[in-house]
Coordinates of C-alpha atoms in Angstrom, one line a residue:
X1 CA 0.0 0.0 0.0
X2 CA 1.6 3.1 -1.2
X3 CA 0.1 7.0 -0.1
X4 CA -1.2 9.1 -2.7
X5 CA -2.4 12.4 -3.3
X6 CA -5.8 11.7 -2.7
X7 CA -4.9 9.7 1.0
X8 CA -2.7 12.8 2.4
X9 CA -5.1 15.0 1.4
X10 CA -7.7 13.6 3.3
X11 CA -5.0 12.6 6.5
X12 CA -3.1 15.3 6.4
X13 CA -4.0 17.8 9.5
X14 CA -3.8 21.4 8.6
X15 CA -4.7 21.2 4.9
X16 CA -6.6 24.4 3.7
X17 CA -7.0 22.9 0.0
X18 CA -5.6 21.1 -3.1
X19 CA -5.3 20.8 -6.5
X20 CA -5.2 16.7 -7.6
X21 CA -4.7 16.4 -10.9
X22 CA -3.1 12.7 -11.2
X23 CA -5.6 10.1 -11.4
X24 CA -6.8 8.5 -7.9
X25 CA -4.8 5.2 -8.3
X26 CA -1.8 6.5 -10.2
X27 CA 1.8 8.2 -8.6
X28 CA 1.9 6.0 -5.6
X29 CA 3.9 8.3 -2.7
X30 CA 7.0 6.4 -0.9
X31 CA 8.7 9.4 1.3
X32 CA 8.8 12.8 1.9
X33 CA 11.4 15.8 2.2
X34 CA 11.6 19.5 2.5
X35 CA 12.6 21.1 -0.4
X36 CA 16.1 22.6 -0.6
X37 CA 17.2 25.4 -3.5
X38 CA 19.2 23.2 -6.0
X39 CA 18.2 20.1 -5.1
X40 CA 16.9 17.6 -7.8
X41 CA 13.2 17.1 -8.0
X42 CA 12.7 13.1 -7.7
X43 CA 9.7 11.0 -8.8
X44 CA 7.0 9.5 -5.7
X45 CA 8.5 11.9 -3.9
X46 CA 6.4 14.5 -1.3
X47 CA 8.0 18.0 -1.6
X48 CA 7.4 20.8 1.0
X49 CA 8.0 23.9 0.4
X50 CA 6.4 27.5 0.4
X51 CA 4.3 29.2 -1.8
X52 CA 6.8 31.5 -3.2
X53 CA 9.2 28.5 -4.3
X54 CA 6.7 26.7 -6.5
X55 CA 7.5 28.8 -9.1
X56 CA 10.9 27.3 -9.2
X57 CA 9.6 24.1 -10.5
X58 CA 10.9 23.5 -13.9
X59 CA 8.0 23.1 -16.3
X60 CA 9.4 20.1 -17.5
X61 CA 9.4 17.8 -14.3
X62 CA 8.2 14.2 -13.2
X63 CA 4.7 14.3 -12.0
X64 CA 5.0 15.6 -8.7
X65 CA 3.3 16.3 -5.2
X66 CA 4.1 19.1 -3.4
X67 CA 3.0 20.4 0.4
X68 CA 2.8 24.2 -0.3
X69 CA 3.1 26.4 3.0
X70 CA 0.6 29.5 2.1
X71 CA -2.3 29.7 -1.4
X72 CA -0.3 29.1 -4.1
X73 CA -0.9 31.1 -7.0
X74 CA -3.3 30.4 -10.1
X75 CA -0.3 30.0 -12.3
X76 CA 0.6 27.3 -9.8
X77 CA -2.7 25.3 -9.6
X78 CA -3.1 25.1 -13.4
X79 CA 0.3 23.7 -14.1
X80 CA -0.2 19.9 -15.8
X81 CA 1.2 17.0 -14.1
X82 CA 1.2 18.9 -10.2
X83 CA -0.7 17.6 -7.2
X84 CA -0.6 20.4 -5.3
X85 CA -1.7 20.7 -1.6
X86 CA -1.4 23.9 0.6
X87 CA -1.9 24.2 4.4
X88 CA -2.0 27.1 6.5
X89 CA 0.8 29.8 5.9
X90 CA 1.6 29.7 10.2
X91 CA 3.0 25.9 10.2
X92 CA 6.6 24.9 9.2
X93 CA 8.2 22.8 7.0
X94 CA 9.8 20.8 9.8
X95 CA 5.8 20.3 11.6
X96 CA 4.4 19.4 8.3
X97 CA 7.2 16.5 7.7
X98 CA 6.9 15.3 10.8
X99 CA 3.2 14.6 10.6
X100 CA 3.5 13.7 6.8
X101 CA 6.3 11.1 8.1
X102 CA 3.5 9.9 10.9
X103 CA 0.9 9.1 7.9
X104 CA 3.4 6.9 5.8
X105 CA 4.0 5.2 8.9
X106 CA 0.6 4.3 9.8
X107 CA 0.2 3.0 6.1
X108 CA 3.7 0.9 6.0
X109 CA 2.4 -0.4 9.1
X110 CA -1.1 -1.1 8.3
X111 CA 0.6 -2.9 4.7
X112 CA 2.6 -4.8 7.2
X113 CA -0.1 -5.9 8.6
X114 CA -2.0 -7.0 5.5
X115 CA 0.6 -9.2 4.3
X116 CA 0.8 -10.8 7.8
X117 CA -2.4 -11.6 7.7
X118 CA -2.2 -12.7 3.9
X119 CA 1.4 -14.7 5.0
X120 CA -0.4 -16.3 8.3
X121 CA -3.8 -17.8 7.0
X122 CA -5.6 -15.7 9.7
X123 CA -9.9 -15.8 9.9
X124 CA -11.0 -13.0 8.2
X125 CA -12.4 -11.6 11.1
X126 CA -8.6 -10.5 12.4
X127 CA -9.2 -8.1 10.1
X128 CA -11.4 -5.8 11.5
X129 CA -8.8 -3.8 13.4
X130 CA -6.4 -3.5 10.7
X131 CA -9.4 -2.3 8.7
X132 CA -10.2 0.1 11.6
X133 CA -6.6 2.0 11.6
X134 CA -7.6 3.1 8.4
X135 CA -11.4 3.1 7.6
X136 CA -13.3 6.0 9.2
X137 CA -16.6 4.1 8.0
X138 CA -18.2 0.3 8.9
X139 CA -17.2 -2.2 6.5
X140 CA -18.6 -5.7 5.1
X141 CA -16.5 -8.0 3.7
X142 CA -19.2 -10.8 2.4
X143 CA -18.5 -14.2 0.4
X144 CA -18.8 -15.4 -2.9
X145 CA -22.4 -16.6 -1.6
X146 CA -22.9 -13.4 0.2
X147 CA -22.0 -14.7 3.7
X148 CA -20.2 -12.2 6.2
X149 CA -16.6 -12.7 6.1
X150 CA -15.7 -9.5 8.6
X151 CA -17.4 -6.6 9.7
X152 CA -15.4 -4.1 11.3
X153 CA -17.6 -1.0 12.9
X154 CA -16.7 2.9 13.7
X155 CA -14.9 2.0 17.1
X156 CA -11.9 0.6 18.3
X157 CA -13.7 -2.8 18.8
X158 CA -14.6 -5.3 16.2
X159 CA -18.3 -6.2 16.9
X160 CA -19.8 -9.8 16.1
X161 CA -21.7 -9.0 12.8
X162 CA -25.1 -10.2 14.5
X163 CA -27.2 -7.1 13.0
X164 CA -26.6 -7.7 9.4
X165 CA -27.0 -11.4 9.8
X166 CA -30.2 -13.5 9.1
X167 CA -31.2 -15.6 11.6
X168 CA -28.7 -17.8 12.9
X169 CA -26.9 -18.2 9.4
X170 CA -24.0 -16.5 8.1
X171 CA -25.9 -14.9 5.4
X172 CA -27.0 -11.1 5.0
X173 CA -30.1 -10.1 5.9
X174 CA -32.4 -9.9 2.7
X175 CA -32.4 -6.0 2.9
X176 CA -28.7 -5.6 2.5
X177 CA -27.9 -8.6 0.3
X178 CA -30.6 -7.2 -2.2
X179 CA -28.6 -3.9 -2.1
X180 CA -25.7 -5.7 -2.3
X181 CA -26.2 -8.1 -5.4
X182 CA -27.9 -4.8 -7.5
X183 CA -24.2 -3.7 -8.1
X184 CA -22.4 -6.9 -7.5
X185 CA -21.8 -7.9 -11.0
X186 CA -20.8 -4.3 -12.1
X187 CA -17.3 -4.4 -13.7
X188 CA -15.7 -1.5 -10.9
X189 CA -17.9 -1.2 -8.5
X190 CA -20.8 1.3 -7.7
X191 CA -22.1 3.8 -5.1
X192 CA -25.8 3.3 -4.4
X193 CA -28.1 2.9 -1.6
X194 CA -29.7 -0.1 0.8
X195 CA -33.5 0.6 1.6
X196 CA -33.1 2.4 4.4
X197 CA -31.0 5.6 2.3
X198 CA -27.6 4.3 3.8
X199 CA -25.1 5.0 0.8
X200 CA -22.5 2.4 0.4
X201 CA -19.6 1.9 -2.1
X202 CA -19.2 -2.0 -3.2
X203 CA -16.2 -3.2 -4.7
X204 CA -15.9 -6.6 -6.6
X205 CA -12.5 -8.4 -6.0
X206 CA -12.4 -11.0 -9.2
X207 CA -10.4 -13.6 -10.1
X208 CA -10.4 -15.4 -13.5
X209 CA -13.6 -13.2 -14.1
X210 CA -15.3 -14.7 -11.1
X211 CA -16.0 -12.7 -8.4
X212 CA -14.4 -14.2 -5.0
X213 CA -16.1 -11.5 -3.0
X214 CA -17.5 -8.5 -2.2
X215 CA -15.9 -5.2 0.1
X216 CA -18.7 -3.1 1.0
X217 CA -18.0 0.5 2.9
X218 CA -21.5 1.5 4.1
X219 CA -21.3 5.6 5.4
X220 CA -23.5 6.3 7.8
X221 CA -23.5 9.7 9.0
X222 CA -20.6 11.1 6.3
X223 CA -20.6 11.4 2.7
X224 CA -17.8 8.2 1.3
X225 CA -14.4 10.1 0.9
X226 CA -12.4 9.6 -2.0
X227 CA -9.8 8.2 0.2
X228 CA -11.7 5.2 1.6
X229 CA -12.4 4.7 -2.2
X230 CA -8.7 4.8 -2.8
X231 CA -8.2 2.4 -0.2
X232 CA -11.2 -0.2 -0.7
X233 CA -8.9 -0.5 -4.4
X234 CA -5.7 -1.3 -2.8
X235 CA -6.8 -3.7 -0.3
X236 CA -8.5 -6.0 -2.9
X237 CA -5.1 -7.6 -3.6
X238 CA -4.4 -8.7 -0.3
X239 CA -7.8 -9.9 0.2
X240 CA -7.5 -12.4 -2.7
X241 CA -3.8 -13.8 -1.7
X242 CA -5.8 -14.7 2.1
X243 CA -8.9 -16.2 0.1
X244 CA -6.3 -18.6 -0.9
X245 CA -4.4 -19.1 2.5
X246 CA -7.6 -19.9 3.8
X247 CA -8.8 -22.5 1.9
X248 CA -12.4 -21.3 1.9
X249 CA -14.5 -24.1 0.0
X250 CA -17.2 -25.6 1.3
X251 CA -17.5 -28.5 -1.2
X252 CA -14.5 -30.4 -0.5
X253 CA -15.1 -31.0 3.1
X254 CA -12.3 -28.3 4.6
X255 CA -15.4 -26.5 6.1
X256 CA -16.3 -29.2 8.2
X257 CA -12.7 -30.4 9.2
X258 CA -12.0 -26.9 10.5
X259 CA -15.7 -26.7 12.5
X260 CA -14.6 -30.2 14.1
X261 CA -11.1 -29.0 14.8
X262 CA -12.5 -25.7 16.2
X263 CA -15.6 -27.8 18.8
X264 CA -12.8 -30.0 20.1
X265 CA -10.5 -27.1 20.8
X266 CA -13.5 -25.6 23.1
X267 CA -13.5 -28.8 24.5
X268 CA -10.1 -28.3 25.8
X269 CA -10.2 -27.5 29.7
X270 CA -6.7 -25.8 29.4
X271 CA -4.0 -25.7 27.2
X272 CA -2.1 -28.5 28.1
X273 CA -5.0 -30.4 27.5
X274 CA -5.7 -28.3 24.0
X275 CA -3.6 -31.1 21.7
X276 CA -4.9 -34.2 23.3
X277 CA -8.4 -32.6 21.9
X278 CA -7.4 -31.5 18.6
X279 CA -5.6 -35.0 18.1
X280 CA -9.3 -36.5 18.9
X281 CA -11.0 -34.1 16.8
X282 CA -8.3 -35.6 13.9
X283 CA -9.5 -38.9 15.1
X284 CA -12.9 -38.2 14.1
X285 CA -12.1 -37.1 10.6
X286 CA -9.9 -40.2 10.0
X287 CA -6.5 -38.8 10.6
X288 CA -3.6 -40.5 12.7
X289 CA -2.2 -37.8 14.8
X290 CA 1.5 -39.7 14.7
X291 CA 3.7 -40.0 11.8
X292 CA 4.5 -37.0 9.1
X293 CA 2.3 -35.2 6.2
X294 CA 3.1 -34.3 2.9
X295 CA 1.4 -31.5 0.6
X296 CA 0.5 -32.1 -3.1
X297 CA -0.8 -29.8 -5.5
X298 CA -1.7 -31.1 -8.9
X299 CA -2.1 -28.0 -11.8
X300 CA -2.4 -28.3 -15.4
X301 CA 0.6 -27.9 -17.5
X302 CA -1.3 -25.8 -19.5
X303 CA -2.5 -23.4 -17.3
X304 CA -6.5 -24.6 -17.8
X305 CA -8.8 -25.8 -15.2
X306 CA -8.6 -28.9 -13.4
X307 CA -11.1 -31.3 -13.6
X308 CA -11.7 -34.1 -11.1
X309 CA -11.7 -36.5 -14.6
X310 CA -8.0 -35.9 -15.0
X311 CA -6.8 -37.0 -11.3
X312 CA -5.2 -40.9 -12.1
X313 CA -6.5 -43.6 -10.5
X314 CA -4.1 -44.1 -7.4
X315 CA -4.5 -45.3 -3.9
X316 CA -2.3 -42.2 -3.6
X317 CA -5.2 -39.3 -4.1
X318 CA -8.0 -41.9 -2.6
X319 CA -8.6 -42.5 0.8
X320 CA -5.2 -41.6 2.2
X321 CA -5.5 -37.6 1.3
X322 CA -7.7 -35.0 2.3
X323 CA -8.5 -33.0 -0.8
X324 CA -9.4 -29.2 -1.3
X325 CA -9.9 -27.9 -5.0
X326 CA -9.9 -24.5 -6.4
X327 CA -10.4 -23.3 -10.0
X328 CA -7.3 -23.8 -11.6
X329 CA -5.6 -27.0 -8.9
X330 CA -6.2 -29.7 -6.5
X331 CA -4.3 -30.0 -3.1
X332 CA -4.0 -33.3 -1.1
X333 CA -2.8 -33.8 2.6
X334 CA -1.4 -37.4 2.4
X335 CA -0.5 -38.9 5.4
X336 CA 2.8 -40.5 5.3
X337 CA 2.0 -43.5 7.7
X338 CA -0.6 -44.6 4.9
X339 CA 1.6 -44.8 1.9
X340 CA 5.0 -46.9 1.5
X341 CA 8.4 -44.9 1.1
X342 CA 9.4 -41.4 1.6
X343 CA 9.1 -38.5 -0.3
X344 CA 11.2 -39.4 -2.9
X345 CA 9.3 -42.6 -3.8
X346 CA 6.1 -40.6 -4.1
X347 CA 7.9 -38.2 -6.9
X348 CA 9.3 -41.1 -8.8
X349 CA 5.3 -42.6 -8.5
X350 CA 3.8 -39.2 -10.1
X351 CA 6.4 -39.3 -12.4
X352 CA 4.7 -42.9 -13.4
X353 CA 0.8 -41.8 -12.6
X354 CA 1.2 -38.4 -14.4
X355 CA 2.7 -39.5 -17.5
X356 CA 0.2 -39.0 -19.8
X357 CA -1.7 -36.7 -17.9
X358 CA -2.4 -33.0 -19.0
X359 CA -1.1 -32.0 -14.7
X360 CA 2.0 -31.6 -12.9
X361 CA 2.9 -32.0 -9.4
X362 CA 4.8 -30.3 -6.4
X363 CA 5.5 -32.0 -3.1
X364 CA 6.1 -30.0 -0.2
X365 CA 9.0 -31.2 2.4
X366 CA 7.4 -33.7 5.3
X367 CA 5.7 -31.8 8.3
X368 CA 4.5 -33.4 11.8
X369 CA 1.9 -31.1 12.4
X370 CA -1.3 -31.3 10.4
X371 CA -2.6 -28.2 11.4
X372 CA 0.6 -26.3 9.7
X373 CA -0.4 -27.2 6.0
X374 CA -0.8 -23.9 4.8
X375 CA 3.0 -23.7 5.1
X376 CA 3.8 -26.7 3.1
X377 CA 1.2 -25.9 0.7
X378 CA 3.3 -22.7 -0.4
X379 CA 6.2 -25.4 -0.6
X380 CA 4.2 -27.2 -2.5
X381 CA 3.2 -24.5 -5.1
X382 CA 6.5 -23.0 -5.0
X383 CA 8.4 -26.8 -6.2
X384 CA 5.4 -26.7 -9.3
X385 CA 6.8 -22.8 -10.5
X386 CA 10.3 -23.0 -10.1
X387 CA 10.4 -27.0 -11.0
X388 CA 8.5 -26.4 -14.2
X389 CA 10.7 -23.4 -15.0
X390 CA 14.3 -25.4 -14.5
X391 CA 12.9 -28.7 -16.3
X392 CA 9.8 -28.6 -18.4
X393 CA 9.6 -32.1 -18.9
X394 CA 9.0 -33.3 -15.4
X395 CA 5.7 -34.6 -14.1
X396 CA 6.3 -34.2 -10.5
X397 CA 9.0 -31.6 -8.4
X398 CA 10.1 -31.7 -5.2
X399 CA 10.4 -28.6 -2.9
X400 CA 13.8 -29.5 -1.7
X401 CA 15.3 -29.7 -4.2
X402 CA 14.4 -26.4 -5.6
X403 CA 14.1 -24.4 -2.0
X404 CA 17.9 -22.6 -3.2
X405 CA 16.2 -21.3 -6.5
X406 CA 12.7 -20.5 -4.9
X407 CA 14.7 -18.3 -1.8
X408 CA 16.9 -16.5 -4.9
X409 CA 13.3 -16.1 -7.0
X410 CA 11.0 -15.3 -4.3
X411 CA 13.5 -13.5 -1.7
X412 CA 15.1 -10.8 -4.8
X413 CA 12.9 -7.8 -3.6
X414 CA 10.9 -8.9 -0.9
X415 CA 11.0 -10.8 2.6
X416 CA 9.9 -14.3 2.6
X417 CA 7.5 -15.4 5.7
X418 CA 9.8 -17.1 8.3
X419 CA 8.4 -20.6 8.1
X420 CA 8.4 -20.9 5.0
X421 CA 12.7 -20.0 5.0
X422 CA 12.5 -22.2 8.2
X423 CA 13.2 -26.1 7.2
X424 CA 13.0 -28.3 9.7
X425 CA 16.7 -28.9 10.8
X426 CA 17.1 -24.6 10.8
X427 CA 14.1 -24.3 13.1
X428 CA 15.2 -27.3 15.5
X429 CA 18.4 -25.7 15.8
X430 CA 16.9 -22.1 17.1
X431 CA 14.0 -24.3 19.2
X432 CA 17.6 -25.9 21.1
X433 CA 19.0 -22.7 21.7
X434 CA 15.8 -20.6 23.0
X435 CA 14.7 -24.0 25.0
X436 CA 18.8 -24.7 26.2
X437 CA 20.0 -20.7 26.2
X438 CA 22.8 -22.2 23.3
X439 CA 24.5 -20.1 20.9
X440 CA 24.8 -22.7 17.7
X441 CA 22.7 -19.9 15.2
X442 CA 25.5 -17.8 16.2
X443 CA 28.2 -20.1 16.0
X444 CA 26.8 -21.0 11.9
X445 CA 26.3 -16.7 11.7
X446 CA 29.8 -16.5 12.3
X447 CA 30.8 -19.8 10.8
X448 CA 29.7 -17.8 7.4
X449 CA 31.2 -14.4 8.2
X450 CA 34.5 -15.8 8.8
X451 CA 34.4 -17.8 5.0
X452 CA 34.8 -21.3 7.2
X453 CA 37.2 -20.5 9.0
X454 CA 37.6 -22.1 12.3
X455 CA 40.4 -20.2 14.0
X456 CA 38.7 -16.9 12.5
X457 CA 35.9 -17.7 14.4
X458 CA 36.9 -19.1 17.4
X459 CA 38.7 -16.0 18.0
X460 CA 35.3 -13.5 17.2
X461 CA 33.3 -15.7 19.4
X462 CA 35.8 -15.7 22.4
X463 CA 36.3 -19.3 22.6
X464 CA 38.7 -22.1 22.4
X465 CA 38.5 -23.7 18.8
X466 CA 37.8 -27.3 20.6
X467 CA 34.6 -25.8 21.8
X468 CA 33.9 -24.7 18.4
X469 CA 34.8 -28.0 16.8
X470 CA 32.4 -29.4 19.1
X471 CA 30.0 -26.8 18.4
X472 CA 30.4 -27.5 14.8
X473 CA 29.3 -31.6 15.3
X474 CA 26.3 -30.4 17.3
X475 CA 25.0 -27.9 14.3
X476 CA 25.9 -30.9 11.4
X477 CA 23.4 -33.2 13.8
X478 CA 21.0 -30.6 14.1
X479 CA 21.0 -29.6 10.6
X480 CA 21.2 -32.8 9.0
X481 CA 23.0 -31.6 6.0
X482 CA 26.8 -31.4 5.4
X483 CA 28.4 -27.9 5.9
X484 CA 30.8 -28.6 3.5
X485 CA 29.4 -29.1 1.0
X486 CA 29.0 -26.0 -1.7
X487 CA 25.5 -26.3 -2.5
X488 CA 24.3 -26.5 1.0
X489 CA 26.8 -23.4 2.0
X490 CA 25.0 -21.7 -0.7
X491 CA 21.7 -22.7 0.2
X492 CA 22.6 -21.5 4.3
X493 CA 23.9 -18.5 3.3
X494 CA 20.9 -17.5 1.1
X495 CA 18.5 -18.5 4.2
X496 CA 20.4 -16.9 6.9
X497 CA 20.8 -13.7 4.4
X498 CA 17.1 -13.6 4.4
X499 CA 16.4 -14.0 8.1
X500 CA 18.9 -11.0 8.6
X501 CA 16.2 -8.7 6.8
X502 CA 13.4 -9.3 9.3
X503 CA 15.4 -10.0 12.4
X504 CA 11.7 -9.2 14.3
X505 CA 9.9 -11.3 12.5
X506 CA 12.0 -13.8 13.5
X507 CA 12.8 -12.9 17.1
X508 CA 8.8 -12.8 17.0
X509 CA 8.2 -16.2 15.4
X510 CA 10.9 -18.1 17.7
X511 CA 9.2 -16.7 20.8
X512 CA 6.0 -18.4 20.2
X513 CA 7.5 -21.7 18.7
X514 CA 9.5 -21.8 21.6
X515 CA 6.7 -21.3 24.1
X516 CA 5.1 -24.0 22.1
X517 CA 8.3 -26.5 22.8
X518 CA 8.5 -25.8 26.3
X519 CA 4.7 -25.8 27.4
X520 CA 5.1 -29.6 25.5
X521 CA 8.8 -30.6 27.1
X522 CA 6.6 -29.7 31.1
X523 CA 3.6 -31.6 29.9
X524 CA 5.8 -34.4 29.4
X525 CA 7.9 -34.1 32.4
X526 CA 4.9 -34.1 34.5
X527 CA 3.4 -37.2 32.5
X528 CA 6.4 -39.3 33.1
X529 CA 6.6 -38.3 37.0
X530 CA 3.1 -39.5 37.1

């Protein structure tokens, strides 16, 4: 989410008027300075400066915004290619940064935000107060079938969407989903009006040409500002990349798996207790709560829809999977206890199966707990891109052994989530040292800093180098891969580069696994005393 003209003027405190001439979408903001005589004008750039100084802008510029202290003059406001604000002549430019500064950071933060909640797989409801920090008006997110997804209201508490429901369903009442569907279909979105006169400004987030769903900003008291608009635009995008995440499709069954999951977790007296219910709730759905999982996705090679028809017969995508399709792919959760060999005997048997078969494959690494397949679905998904790209002719593609090309491809301009960077040996590694108060993430930080090097980094550690050699066996163990070899230095360095761009995220995502590890290491404890 990047400011605009449009958002500052209708955030920025002071403002007296404005002259927008960009279009509402277009010249996306990304900082702010005061102008200084000389100084180059640059692109996406905010420029303050005073009235007087505006006519120092050459006539051939980049489309620019400007903060003008004081009216500028006509001259000024009819010049092509200028979004001009002005605020009152009495504030400086030093005030007027510093709250301009405070707007970009409420927006970075509330993008943040988004793509947690995208990254995460969280219910649609958590989005209510990210919604709030931005939305000065209630707002309906609502279903392909035009059931409530989230309602956020005009306070600082997200209220259980009771009002607009019907009955005891998730549905819209018949009142607003009439409204509703009158401007569903329309290609951009309209402004119009439920029975009762409350305007409200629906936007259609598509997908294929379907429509996924539905964000409705109702206004209430005030007239919809072109800045809510502005917004409503933006936050489509993320809204579709969590649609995925969540897995929303009531057909395959996923529904009712997460429904049993979530009665036996209120069944749970306490948390200790909370995994003894959710293996039981497993139970019930057929799932063995020991052993390992693996993801498949199945897509068509040539980027058509997948039909049911083209899945092979193969005890492998029968009774041993859980299945959840979408438009354009099928995933499966096998369980690993249920079907001979590892993951490199189920590649070689879609390499069989798939033959001559319009779909490829991508199998995520093996994972113990069923409830994180979201994670190893994006391994999953990521194997089928980058697979496909390195070797066309392949049927089926293995995450691992593509993870060093997916980090490069994915991790170029943009941070990765943590557990997806995470494989298992990495995260076992920091679980010993948060759970043990051990320094081997250190020890392979510096290992890598110092090109190898044992000496080297004995001596930036402070220790002796039979420590470190010791040190050294502990992280091969832990690892389970070879440090010298080239490919898995690479690999290492390219992960650990990574995790050094979000060092919070991390910090953040260790604390809770590592609550997680020690809640289960006392639970034990206190089972085998007993």
């Amino acid at each position: 989410m990047k400011l605009n003209g449009y958002i500052l003027a209708g955030d920025l405190k002071g403002l007296e008027g404005s002259s927008l001439r960009s279009d509402s979408m277009e010249l996306p903001l990304t900082n702010a300075l005061i102008w200084r005589e000389g100084s180059p004008f640059r692109p996406y750039y905010v420029y303050i400066m005073y009235a007087g100084d505006l006519e120092r802008i050459p006539k051939k510029h980049p489309a620019l915004t400007v903060v003008s202290i004081g009216m500028p003059s006509r001259e000024c406001l009819e010049r092509e290619g200028l979004d001009i604000l002005w605020v009152r002549p009495y504030l400086t430019p030093q005030m007027i940064l510093s709250m301009i500064l405070k707007i970009f950071e409420k927006y970075r933060k509330f993008e943040e935000e988004m793509n947690r909640l995208c990254r995460e797989g969280k219910d649609f409801s958590a989005l209510a107060p990210v919604l709030l920090s931005v939305f000065s008006n209630p707002i309906i997110v609502a279903g392909g079938h035009m059931e409530i997804l989230a309602l956020s209201q005009n306070e600082d508490t997200c209220r259980i969407p009771c009002e607009c429901r019907d009955g005891d369903t998730d549905f819209l009442r018949p009142a607003l989903e009439r409204a509703f569907r009158s401007v569903w279909m329309q290609e951009e979105g309209a402004v119009s009006a439920t029975e009762e006169g409350i305007p409200f400004l629906a936007v259609p987030v598509r997908e294929s040409g379907s429509i996924l769903m539905g964000i409705f900003l109702l206004s209430v008291t005030t007239p919809l500002a072109e800045r809510d608009r502005v917004l409503l635009c933006y936050i489509g995008r993320y809204l579709k990349c969590m649609y995925r995440v969540n897995f929303i499709n009531r057909c395959q069954g996923m529904e009712r798996m997460q429904k049993i999951l979530a009665e036996q977790a209120e069944r749970g007296k306490s948390l200790p207790q909370m995994p003894k219910s959710l293996e039981r709730g497993l139970g019930t759905l057929g799932w063995e709560a020991k052993g390992s999982y693996v993801c498949i996705v199945l897509k068509s090679a040539f980027f058509s829809r997948v039909s049911q028809r083209e899945i092979p017969a193969d005890t492998l995508f029968e009774s041993s999977s859980l299945m959840v399709k979408t438009k354009t792919e099928i995933f499966f959760l096998c369980n690993l206890l249920k079907i001979p060999g590892g993951v490199e005997e189920i590649a070689d048997r879609l390499e069989q199966v798939l033959k001559d078969s319009p779909l490829i494959a991508g199998v995520s690494t093996p994972f113990r707990s069923f409830l994180d397949y979201p994670d190893y679905y994006i391994q999953a998904k990521a194997a089928i891109r980058i697979g496909n790209k390195l070797d066309y002719t392949r049927k089926a593609c293995l995450f691992q052994d593509f993870a060093l090309d997916y980090i490069i491809y994915e991790g170029g301009g943009k941070s990765l989530p943590v557990n997806v960077l995470l494989f298992g040996g990495l995260k076992d590694l920091l679980l010993h040292d948060y759970v043990h108060h051990t320094s081997y993430y250190e020890t392979l930080e510096a290992l890598f800093d110092n090109f190898m090097v044992m000496s080297r980094t004995a001596s930036q550690l402070g220790i002796h180098i039979s420590t470190l050699k010791y040190r050294v066996r502990r992280i091969h163990e832990m690892l389970g891969l070879d440090l010298n070899d080239s490919y898995n230095k690479m690999y290492l360095q390219s992960i650990l580069f990574l995790l050094k761009q979000d060092t919070s995220s991390l910090e953040e995502y260790m604390e809770q696994e590592g609550k997680k590890a020690v809640r289960t290491i006392r639970v034990a404890s206190s089972e085998k005393i007993k």
